[in-house]
Short mmCIF file of C-alpha atoms in Angstrom, two decimals:
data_model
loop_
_atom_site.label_atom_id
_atom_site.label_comp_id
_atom_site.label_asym_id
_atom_site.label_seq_id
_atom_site.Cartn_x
_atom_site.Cartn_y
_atom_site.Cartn_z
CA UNK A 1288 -82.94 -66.81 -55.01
CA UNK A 1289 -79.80 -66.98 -57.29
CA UNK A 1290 -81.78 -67.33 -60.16
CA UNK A 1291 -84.35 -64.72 -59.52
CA UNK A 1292 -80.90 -62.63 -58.73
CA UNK A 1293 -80.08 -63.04 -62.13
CA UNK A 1294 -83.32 -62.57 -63.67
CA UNK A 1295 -83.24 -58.79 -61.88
CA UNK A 1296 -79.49 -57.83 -63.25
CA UNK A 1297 -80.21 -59.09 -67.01
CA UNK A 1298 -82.09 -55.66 -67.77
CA UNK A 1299 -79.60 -53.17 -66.21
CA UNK A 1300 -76.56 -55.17 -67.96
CA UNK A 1301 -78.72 -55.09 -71.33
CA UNK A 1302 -78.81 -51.09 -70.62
CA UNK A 1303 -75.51 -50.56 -69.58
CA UNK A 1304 -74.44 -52.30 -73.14
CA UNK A 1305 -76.73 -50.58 -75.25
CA UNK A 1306 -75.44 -47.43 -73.23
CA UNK A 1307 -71.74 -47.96 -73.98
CA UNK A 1308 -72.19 -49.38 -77.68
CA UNK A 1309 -71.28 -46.43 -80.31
CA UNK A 1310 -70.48 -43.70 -77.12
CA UNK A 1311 -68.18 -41.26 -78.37
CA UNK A 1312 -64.88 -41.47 -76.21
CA UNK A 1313 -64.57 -38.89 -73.55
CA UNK A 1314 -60.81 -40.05 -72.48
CA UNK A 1315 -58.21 -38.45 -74.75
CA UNK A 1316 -54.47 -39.94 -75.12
CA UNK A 1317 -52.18 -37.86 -73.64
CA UNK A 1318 -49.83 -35.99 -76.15
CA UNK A 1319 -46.35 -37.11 -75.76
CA UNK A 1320 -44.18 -34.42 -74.22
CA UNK A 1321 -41.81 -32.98 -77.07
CA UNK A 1322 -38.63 -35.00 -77.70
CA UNK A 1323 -37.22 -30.94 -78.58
CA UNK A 1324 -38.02 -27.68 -77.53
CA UNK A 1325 -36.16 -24.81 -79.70
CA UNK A 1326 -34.48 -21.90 -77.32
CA UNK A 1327 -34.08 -18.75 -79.31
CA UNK A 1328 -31.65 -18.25 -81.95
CA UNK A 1329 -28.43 -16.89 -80.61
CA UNK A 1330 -29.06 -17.94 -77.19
CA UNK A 1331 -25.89 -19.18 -76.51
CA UNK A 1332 -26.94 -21.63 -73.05
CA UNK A 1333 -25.14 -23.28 -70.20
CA UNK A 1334 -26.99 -24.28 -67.79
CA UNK A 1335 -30.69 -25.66 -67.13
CA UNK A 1336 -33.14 -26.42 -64.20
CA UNK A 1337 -36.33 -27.89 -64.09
CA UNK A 1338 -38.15 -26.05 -61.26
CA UNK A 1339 -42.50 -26.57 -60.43
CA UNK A 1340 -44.38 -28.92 -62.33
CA UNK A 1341 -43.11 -29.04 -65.95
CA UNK A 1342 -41.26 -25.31 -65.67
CA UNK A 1343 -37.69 -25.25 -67.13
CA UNK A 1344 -34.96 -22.46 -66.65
CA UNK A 1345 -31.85 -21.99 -69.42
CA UNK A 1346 -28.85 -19.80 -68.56
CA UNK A 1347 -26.93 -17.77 -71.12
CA UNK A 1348 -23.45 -17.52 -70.80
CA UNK A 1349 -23.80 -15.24 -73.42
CA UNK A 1350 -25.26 -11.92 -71.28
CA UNK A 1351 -26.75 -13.51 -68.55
CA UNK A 1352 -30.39 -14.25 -70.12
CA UNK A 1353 -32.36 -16.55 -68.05
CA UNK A 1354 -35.14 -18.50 -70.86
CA UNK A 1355 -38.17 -19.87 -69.06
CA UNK A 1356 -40.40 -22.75 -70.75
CA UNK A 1357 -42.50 -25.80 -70.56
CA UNK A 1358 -41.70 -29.24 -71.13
CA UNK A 1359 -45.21 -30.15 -71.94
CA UNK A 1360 -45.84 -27.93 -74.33
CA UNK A 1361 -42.16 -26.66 -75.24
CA UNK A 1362 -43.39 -22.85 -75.32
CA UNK A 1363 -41.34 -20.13 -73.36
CA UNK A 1364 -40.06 -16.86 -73.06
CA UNK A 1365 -37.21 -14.88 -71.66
CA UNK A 1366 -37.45 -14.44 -68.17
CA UNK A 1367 -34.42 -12.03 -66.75
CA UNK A 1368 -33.21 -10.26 -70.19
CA UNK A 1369 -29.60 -10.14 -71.09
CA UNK A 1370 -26.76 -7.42 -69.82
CA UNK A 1371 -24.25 -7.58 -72.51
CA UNK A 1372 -20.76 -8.13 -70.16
CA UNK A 1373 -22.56 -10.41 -67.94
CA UNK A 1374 -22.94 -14.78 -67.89
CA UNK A 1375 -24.69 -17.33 -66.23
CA UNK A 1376 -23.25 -20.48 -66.40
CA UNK A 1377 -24.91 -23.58 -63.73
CA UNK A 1378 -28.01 -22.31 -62.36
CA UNK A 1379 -29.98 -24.40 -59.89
CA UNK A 1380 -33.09 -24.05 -57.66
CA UNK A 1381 -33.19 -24.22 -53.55
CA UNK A 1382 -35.72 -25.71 -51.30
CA UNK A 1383 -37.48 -22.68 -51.18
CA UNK A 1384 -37.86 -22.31 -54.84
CA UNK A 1385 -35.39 -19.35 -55.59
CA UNK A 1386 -33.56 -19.56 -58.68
CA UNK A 1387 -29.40 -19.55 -58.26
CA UNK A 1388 -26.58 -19.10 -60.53
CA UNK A 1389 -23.41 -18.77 -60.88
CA UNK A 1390 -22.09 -16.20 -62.81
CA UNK A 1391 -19.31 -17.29 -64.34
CA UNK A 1392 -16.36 -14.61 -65.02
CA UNK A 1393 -18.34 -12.11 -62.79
CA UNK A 1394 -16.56 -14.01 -59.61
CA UNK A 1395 -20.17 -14.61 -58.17
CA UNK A 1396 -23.16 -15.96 -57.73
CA UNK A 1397 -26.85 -14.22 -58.01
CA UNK A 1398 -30.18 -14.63 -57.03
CA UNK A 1399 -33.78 -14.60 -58.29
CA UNK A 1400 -37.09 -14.85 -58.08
CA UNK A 1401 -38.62 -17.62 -60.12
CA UNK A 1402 -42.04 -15.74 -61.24
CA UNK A 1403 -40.95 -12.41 -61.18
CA UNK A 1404 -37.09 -12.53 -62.31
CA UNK A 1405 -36.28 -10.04 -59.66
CA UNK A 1406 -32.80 -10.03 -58.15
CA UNK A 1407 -32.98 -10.86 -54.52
CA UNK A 1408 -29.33 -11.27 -53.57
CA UNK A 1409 -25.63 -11.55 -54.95
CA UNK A 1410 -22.90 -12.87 -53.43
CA UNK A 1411 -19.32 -11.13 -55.05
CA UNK A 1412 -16.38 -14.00 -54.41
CA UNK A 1413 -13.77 -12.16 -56.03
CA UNK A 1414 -13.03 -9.46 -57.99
CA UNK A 1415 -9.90 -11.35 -59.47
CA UNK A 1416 -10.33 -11.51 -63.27
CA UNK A 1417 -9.10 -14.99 -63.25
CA UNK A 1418 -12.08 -16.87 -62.81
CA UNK A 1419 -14.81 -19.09 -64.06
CA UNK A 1420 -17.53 -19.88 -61.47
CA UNK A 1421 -18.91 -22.40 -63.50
CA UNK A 1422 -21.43 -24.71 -61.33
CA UNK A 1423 -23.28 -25.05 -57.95
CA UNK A 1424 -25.00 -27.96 -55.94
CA UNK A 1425 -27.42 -27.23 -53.38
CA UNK A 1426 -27.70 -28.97 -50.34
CA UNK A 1427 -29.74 -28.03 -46.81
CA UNK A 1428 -27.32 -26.11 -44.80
CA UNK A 1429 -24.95 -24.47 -47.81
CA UNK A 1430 -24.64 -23.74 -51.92
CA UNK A 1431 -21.32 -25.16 -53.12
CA UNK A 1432 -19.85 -23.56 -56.57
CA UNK A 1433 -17.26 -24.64 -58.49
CA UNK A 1434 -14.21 -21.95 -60.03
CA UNK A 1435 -12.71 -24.06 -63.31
CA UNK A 1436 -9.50 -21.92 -63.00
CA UNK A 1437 -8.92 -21.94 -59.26
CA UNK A 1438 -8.66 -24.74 -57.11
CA UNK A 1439 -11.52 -23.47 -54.55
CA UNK A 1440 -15.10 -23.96 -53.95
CA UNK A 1441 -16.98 -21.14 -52.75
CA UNK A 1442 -19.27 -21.55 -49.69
CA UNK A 1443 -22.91 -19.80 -49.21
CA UNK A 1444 -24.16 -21.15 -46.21
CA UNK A 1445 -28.07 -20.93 -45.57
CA UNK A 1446 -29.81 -19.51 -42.18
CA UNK A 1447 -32.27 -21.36 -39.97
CA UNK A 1448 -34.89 -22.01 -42.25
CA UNK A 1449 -33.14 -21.57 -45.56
CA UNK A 1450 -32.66 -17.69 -45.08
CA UNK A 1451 -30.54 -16.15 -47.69
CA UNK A 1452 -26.87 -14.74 -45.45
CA UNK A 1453 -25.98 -11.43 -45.91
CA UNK A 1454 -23.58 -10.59 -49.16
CA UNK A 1455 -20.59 -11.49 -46.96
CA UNK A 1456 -21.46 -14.12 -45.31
CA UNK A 1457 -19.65 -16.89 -47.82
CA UNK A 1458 -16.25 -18.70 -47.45
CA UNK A 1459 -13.69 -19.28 -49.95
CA UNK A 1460 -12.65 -23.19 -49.18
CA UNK A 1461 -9.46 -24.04 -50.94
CA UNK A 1462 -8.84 -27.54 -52.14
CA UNK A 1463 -6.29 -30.33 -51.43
CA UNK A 1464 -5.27 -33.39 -53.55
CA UNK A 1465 -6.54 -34.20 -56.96
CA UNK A 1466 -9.18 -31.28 -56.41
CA UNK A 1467 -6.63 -29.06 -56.85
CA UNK A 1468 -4.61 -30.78 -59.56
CA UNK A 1469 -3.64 -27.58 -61.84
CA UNK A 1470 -5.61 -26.72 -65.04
CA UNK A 1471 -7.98 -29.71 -64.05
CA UNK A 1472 -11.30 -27.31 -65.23
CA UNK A 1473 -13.34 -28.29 -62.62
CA UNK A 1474 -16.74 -28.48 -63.73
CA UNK A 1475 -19.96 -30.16 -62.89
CA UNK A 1476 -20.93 -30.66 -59.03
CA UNK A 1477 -23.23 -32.99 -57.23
CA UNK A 1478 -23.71 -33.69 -52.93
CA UNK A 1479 -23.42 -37.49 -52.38
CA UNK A 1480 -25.66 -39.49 -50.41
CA UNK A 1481 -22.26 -39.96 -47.93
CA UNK A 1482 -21.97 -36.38 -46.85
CA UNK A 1483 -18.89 -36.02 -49.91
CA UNK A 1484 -19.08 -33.63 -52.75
CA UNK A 1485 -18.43 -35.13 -56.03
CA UNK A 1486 -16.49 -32.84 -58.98
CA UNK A 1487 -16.14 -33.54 -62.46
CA UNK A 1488 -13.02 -32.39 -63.93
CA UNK A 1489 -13.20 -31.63 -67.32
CA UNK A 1490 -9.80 -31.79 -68.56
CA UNK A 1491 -8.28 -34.64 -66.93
CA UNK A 1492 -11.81 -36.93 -67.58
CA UNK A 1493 -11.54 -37.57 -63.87
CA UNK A 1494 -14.16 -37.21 -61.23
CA UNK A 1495 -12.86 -36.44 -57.76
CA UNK A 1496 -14.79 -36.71 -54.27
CA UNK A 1497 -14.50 -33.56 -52.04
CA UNK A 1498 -14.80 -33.29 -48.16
CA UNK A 1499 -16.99 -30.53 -47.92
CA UNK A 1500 -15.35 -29.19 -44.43
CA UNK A 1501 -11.77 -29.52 -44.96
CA UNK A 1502 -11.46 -29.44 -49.05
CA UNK A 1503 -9.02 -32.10 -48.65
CA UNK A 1504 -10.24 -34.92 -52.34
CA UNK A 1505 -9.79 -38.17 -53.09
CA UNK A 1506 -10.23 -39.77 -57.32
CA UNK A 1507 -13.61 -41.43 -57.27
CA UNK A 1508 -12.64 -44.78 -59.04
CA UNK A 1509 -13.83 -45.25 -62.31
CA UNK A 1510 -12.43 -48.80 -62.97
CA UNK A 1511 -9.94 -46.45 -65.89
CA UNK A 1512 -13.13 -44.86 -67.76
CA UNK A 1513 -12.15 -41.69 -68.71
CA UNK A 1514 -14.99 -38.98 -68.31
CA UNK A 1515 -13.06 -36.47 -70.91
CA UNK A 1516 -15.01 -33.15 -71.36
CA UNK A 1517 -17.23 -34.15 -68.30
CA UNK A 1518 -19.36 -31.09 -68.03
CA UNK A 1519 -22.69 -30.93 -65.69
CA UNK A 1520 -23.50 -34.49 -63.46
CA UNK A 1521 -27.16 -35.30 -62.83
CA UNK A 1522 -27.56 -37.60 -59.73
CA UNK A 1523 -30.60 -39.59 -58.54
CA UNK A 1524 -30.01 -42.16 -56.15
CA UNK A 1525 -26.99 -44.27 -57.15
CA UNK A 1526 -27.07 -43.36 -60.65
CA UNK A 1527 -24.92 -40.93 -62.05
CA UNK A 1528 -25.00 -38.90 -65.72
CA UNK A 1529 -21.65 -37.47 -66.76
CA UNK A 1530 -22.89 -35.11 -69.24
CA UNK A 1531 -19.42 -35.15 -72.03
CA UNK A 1532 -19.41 -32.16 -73.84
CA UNK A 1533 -17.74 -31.71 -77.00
CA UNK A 1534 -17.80 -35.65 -76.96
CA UNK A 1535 -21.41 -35.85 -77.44
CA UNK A 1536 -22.06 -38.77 -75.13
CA UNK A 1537 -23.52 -39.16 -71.30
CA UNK A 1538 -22.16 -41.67 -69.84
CA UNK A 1539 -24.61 -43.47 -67.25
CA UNK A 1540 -22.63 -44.90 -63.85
CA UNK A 1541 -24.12 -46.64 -61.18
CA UNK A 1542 -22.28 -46.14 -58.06
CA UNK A 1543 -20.72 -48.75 -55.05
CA UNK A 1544 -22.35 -48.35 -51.74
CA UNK A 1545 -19.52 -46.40 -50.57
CA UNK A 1546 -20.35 -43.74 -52.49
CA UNK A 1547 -16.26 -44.21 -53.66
CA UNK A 1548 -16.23 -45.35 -57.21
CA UNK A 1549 -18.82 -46.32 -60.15
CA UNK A 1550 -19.13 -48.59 -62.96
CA UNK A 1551 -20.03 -47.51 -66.34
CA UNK A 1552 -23.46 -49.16 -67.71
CA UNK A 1553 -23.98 -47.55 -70.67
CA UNK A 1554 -23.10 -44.27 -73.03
CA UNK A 1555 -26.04 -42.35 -74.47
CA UNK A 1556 -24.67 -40.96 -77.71
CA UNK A 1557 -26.79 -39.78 -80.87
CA UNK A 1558 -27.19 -36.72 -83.52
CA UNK A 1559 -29.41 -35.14 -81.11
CA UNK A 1560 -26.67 -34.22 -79.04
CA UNK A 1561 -24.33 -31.55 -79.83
CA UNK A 1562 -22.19 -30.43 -77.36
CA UNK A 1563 -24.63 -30.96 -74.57
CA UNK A 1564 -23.51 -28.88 -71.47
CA UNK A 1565 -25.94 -30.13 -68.28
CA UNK A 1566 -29.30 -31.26 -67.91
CA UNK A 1567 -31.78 -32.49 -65.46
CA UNK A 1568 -34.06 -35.13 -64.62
CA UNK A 1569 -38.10 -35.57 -64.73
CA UNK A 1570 -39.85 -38.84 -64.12
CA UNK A 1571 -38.46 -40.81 -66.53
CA UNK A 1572 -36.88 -38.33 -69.09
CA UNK A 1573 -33.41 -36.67 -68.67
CA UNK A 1574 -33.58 -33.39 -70.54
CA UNK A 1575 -29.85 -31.84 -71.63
CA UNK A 1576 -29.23 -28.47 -73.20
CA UNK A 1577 -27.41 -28.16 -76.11
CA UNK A 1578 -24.87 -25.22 -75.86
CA UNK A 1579 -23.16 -26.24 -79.48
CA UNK A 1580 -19.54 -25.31 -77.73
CA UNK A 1581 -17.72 -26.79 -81.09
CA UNK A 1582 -19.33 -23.78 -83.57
CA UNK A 1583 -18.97 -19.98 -83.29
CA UNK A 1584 -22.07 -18.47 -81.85
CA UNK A 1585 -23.94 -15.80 -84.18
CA UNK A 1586 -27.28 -14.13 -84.05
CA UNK A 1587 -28.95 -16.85 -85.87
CA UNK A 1588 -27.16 -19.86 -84.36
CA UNK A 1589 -30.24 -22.23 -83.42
CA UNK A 1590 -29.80 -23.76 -79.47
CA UNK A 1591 -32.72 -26.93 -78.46
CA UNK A 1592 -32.99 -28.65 -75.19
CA UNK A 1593 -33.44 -32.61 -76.10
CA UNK A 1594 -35.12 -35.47 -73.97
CA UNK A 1595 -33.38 -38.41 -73.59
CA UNK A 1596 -34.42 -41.43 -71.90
CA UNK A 1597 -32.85 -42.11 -68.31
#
């Protein structure tokens, strides 16, 4: 039986094989997603998102642009057009796909709609001229920004079901402690796995943890690594990338269990990055934008986002 088995199969492998012999490939490589995607010239950028699939967003602190793209294929166009008198520093995306940022000297925070651009809300903090709302971190219940010249976060909390609140439905939560160490320049903020906020604080290269109901802070212990010109973190898990502005490096720190200090593993450094401000993180890749914070901007200045391995 085996053998007459055998006998039946030798002519359909003999046609499979003369089948696949000499068949043009139908299976293609797949092209390498670009290691730089050009923003246009004079952009001026702060802050970046990756939203849906491969879909980036760049703020301008410039006049407020927002630049959409593609990381596959590195294309994109403006999305919300510029207001000359008007930034957008750390912009972010909620659950629910809307498009946040924070809008820097303005005193507030905006809005959007992803695919449209359309303004769907704003949120006016203050109307005191000195002040830099500089980043945000999302979390379920509230949106958390950061002012780098006052020692506050401001508070959006989110309805049942992630409805936007009504314009003045925020709190101003001042902060206690390190968090409120003066001319500090707090920065870059994530939501820890703990409950805590963590802050980067760009002038004294510390990071500090925040209790996001009493604003009371503690250092987050860095064994004596400095974090100078820590701009936007990137958090997945226990790993942490302090994004070092006009130092050009991103420094990569895996975090205790606690969630109350880190250890440095490595520094990504390189000609690729100048003056990186924030970035974000897909698959693999962490992608940083380049806002060039050491020259003067001009019309023709040339911005990139770069992709980095994480």
């Amino acid at each position: 039986m085996r053998k007459r088995l055998s006998l039946l199969l030798v002519p359909l492998v003999a046609a499979a094989t003369l089948v696949s012999v000499g068949a043009p490939a139908t299976a293609h490589p797949a092209k390498p997603f670009p290691a730089r995607i050009a923003l246009p010239d004079g952009f001026t950028p702060e802050g970046l998102t990756i939203g849906r699939g491969t879909t980036v967003y760049v703020g301008s602190v410039l006049d407020g642009a927002v630049w959409r793209g593609d990381l596959r294929t590195g294309r994109g166009s403006v999305l919300i057009p510029g207001t000359p008198g008007t930034a957008k520093a750390g912009i972010k995306l909620d659950a629910k796909g809307r498009l946040w940022s924070a809008d820097f000297f303005g005193g507030g925070a905006s809005v959007y709609d992803p695919g449209s651009g359309a303004r769907l809300a704003h949120y006016q903090f203050t109307t005191d001229a000195n002040t830099l709302v500089n980043d945000m971190v999302i979390t379920e219940r509230a949106i958390y920004f950061t002012d780098s010249v006052r020692p506050v976060l401001y508070v959006v909390p989110l309805g049942p079901g992630g409805r936007l609140p009504a314009p003045d439905a925020f709190r101003v939560l001042p902060l206690t402690g390190p968090g409120a160490t003066p001319d500090a320049f707090n920065n870059g903020i994530v939501a820890l796995p703990n409950g805590d906020l963590l802050v980067a604080q760009m002038l004294t290269g510390q990071l500090v943890r925040v209790d996001p109901r009493t604003g009371g802070s503690a250092l987050f212990d860095l064994g004596g690594y400095s974090v100078d010109r820590a701009d936007g973190l990137v958090l997945r898990g226990r790993t942490l990338h302090v994004i070092r502005n006009l130092s050009n490096v991103i420094a990569v720190i895996r975090l205790n269990a606690g969630y109350t200090a880190g250890v440095v593993q490595r520094e990504i450094t390189g000609p690729q990055l100048r003056s990186p401000a924030t970035g974000d993180l897909l698959g693999s890749a962490l992608y940083v934008v380049n806002g060039r914070f050491d020259v003067e901007s001009t019309p023709s200045t040339d911005y990139d986002i770069v992709r980095l391995p994480a």
